[in-house]
Every structure is written in C-alpha cells, then in structure tokens.
XYZ file of C-alpha atoms in Angstrom:
302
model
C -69.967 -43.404 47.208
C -68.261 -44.894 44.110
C -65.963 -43.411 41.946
C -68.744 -43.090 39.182
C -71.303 -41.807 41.060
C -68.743 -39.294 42.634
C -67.562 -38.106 38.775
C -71.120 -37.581 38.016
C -71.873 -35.325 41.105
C -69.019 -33.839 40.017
C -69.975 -32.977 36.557
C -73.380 -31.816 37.487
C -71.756 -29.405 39.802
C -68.827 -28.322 37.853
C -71.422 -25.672 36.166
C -72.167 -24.160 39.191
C -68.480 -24.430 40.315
C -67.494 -22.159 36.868
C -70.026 -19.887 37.168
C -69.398 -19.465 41.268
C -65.624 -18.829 39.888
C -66.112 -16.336 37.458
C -69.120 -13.778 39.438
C -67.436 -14.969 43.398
C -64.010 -15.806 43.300
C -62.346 -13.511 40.662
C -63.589 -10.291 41.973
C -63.044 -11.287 45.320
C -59.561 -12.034 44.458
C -59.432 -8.933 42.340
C -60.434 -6.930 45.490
C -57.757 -8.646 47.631
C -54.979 -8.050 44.831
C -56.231 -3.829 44.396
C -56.082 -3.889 48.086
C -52.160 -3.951 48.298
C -52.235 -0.618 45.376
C -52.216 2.520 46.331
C -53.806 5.657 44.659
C -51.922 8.139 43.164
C -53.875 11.546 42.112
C -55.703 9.520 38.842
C -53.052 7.246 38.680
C -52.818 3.590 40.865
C -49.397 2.480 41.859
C -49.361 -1.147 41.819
C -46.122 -1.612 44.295
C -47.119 -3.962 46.924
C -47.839 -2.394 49.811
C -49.725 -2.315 53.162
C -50.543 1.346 53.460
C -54.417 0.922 53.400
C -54.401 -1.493 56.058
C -51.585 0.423 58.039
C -53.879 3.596 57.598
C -57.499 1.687 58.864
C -55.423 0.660 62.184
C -52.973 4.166 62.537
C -53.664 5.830 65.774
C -54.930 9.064 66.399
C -57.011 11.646 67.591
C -60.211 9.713 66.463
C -63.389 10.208 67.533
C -66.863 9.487 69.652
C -69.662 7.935 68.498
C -72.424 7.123 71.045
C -70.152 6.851 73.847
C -67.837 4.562 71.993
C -64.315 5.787 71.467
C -61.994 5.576 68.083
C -58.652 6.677 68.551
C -57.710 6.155 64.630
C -56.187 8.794 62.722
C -58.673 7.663 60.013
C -61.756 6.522 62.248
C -64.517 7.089 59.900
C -64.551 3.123 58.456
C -64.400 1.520 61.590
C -67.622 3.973 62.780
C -69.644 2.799 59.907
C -68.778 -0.730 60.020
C -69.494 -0.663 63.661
C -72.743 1.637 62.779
C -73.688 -1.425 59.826
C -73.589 -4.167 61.761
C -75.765 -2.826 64.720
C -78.312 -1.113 61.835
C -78.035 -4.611 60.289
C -78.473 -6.552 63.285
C -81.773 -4.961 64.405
C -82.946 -4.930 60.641
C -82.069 -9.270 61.253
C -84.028 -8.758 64.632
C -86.540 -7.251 63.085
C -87.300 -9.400 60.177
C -86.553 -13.157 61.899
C -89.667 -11.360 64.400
C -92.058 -11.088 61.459
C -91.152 -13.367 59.240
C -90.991 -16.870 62.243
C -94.683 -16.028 62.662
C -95.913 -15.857 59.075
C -93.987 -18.865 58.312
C -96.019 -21.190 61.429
C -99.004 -19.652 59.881
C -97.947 -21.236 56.173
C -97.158 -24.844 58.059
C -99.337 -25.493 60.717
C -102.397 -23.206 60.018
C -102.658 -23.373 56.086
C -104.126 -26.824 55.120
C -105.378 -25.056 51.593
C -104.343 -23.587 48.796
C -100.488 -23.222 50.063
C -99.512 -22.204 46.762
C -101.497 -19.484 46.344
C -100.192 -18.146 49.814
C -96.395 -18.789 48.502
C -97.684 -16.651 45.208
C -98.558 -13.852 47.484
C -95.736 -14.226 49.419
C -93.650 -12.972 46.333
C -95.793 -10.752 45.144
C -93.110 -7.738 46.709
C -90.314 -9.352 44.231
C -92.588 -8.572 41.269
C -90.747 -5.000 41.282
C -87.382 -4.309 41.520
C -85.490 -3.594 44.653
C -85.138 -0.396 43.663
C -88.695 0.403 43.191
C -89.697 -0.914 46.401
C -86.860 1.130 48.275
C -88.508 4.136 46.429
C -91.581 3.554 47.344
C -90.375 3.420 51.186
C -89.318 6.827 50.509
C -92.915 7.973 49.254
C -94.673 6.740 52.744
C -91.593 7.939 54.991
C -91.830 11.257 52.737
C -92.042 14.899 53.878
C -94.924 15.272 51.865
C -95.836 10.809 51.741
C -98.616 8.593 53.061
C -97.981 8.396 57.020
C -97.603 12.612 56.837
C -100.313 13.524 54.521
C -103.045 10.641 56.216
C -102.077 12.093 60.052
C -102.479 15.876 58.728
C -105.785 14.318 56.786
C -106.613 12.839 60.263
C -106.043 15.886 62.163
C -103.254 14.808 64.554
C -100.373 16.606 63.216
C -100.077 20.153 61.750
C -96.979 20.078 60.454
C -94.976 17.115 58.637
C -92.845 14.611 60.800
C -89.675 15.151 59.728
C -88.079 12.043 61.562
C -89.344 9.624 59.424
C -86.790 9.668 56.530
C -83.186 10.255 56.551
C -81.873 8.311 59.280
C -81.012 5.034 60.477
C -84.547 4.259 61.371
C -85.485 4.579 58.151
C -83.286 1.951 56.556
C -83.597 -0.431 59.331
C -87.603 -0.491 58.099
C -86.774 -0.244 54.321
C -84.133 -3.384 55.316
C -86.657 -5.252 57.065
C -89.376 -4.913 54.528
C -87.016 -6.139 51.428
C -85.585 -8.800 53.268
C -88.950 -10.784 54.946
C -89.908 -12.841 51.689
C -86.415 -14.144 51.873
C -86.354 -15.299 55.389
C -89.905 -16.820 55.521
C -89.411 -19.709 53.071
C -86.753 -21.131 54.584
C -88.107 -21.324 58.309
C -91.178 -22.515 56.419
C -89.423 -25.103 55.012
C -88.145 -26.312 58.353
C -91.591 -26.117 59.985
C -93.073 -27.741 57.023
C -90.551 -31.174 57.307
C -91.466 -31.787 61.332
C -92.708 -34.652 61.627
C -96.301 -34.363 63.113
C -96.582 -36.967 65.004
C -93.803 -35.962 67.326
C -96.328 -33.317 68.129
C -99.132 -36.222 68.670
C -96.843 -37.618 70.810
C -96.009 -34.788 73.263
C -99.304 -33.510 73.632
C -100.661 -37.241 74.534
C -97.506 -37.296 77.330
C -98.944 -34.040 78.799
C -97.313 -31.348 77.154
C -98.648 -27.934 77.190
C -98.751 -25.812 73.720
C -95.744 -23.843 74.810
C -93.609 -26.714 76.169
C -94.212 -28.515 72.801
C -93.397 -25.617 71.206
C -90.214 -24.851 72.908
C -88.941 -28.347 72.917
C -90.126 -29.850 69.177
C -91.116 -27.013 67.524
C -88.459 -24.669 67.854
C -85.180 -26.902 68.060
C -86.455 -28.267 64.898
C -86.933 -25.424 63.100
C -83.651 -23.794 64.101
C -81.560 -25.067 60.598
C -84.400 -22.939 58.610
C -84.345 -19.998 61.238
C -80.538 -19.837 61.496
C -80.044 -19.497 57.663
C -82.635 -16.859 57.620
C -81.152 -15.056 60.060
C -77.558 -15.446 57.889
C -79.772 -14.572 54.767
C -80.558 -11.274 55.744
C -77.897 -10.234 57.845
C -74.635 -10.177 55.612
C -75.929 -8.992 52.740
C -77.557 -5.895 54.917
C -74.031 -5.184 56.159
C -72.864 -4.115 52.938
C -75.927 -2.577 51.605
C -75.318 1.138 50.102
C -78.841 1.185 48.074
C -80.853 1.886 50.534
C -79.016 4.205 52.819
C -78.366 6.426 50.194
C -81.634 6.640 49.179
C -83.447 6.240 52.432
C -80.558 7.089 55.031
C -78.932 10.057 54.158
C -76.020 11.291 56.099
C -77.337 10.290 59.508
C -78.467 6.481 57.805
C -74.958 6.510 55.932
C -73.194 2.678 56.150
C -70.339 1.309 55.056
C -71.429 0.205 51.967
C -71.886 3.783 51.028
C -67.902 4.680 51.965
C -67.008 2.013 49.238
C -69.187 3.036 46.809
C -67.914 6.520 47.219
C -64.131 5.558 47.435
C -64.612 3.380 44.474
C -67.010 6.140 42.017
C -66.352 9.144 43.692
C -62.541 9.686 45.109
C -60.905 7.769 42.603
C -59.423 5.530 45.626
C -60.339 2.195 44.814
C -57.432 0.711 46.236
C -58.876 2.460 49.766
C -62.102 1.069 49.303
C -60.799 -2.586 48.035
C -59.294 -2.697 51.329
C -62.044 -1.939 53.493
C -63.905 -4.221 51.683
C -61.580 -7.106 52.198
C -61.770 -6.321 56.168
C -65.292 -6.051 55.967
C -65.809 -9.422 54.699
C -62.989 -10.665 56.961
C -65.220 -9.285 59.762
C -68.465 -10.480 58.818
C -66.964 -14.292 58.345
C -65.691 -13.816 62.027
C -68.721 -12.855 63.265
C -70.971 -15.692 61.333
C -68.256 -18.235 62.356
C -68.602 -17.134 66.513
C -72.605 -17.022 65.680
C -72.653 -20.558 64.451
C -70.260 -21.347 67.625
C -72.194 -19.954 70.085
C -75.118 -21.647 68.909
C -73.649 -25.086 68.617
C -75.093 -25.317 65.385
C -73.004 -28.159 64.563
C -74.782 -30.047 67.479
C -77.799 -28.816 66.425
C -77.738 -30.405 63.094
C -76.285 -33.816 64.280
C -79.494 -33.964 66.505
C -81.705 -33.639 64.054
C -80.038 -35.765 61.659
C-alpha cells in the first residue's frame, strides 16, 4: 500500500476514529479514572486509591450460591457476575441454536425474494427494545397470553407463577432480542460459500452431513463466531431486562451498577466493578477465540 492510498484510508476512517473516541474511549477512561475515588456520604474523594478493588477481593465470611463458595467479605459482585455470564451464556446457546438454522434457510433454501425475507427479519427492530422487553412481560404475565390461553384451554386453574421473575425469564426475553442480530451475519457467511465446493463433494461421495460438517460448517464459522460474540457481551452487562423481566431472583450485574451508580450514590463502587467486568469479559473472549483457533480458522479460509 502506498503512502497515498494509506492517507486516504486514513482520512475516511478518521470519522469513525473521532466519533469511536468521544462515545468508547472517554467514558471508558472516565470509568477507569472514578474507579480509583472513593465515596464519601454525597461527597467523592478523588485521592487515588485502591479501596474498591481491595474491597471486591477482601476475604470473608462470604457466601453459597448453587454449591459454589465466596469467601469475600463483599461477595455479592462476584455472585452476579458469575450468575451473568452463565444467564448470558445459555441466552448465546440459545440464540446461535435458532438463529444457525434460519440463517441456512435464507442461503441455501431461499432462491426468491431474499429481500423481502431480510425485511421480515427486522420487522422485531421496528419497536424499541424496550417495548419488546415489555411485551415479554405481557405473555410471561400473571394475568398474560401463555396463563390466560392454558386457563382458556382448560389445563390450568390457577396462573403459573414461574414464568416471570426469574432467570428463566430473561434468558428468553435475551434470546428473543438478540436473534435478528446473530442471523445476518452467519447468513452472510453461508451466503459467500462457494457452491461448487458443494458440487464437488457430493460428486466425490459425500453424504449431506459429511458435506455439511466439513464445507459447510468450517466455512461458516467467521459469521457464527461473531454472532456468538454479538450477543454474548453485550448480554453480560444487560440491566434492562432483568429489572423488568428478572426481578430479584433474574437480578445481574448490570443491575448492581445501575443501582450503585443511581441509587447509592457510589459511583466510584460501581465504576470499579465495571472496569473488572469488562476486564473479565475481554479474558474470556480472548481464551474463546484461543480455544477455537480462530486465527487458524481464518488463515484457512483466506
């Protein structure tokens, strides 16, 4: 690449770059700076010091939370972070599940009309993400669709009350407002193999599956793996729906920085579990992308 061509690229990004820099990277480095405050009544003290990290890591009593042990004098962060990321990663689960199927569908099935079927496919992001997280709420309802149509059909007397206010509840909410946005880009993948390569191992003798499992889906993994990113991390730190949805049983962490930062006045607190949180999560996409060898992956397709 000349030098030209490379100042160009440059200036067409530098947009971008300014606007990633102003809504990314200053709050994020506003939240890292807050994190070394501390709160004093309705006052912050802006010493530098560690005392919300010291107090996320003190031992102590702690607690139990299906079996699993937390001997922090201040446990209830690492619960819900540890309670997020499983909610989170069955939500992920859940929607990859759905969404791979609809997307095969869209590229190998579809020969017509494909952008009518993409039209429909947004039709959910017509209304907000609050609307549709309310309208979970009226089906999962005491008094909503699934109750009222069983006691219409006879099979229950009395409302389920299981269906709302727990963790089941956001992990369908999750799932629901996060398919559209993994099913484009395995689409995309599936759409951009090659046909022929199909031709080709179904004239060697190939069966469906063994075609499947060694063109279709190593193929489609670049598409599949940054769905699976696209709905995960953002789920993490969702506090929307669990307070809506959840309520104390579906409670994540998202919700303890909301309430540190609105509620108890101790934004420092909740800067700093913030900070670890996204420390966490970049671990944990890192050792994903490891583990994968998605680095091999995309040299072999390129």
């Amino acid at each position: 690449m000349t030098s030209g061509s490379a100042r160009t690229g440059l200036s067409l990004l530098s947009p971008a770059f300014l606007v990633m820099a102003a809504t990314l990277l200053a709050p994020v480095v506003a939240l890292i700076v807050m994190s070394f405050w501390t709160q004093s009544g309705f006052e912050i003290d802006r010493t530098f010091t560690l005392a919300n990290y010291s107090r996320l890591v003190e031992p102590g009593e702690g607690t139990v939370w299906y079996g699993i042990r937390f001997p922090l004098a201040y446990p209830v962060p690492a619960v819900l972070m540890v309670k997020s990321l499983a909610m989170s990663l069955v939500a992920t689960i859940c929607v990859i599940g759905v969404a791979w199927p609809m997307a095969y569908f869209l590229a190998f099935r579809v020969t017509r009309y494909k952008a009518m079927w993409m039209i429909l496919l947004t039709i959910p992001f017509w209304t907000s993400y609050l609307l549709r997280v309310f309208s979970w709420k009226i089906v999962l309802g005491f008094n909503g669709a699934i109750n009222s149509g069983l006691q219409w059909l006879g099979l229950i007397r009395e409302p389920l009350e299981f269906l709302l206010y727990n963790p089941l509840a956001v992990m369908i909410t999750l799932a629901h407002s996060w398919i559209a946005f993994s099913v484009l880009p395995i689409y995309v993948s599936l759409e951009k193999i090659d046909r022929t390569l199909l031709e080709a191992a179904s004239d060697l003798g190939d069966s469906r599956w063994k075609r499947f499992r060694r063109i279709t889906l190593p193929l489609s993994m670049p598409g599949t793996i940054a769905a699976t990113l696209l709905v995960f991390i953002p789920t993490v730190g969702d506090y929307v729906t669990p307070t809506l949805v959840g309520g104390p049983g579906g409670t994540m962490i998202g919700s303890l920085v909301q309430q540190l930062f609105l509620r108890q006045d101790n934004a420092p607190m909740g800067a700093a579990i913030s900070i670890v949180m996204m420390l966490i999560i970049a671990v944990l996409v890192g050792l994903f992308l490891w583990l994968i060898g998605y680095g091999r992956i995309r040299r072999r397709i390129g």
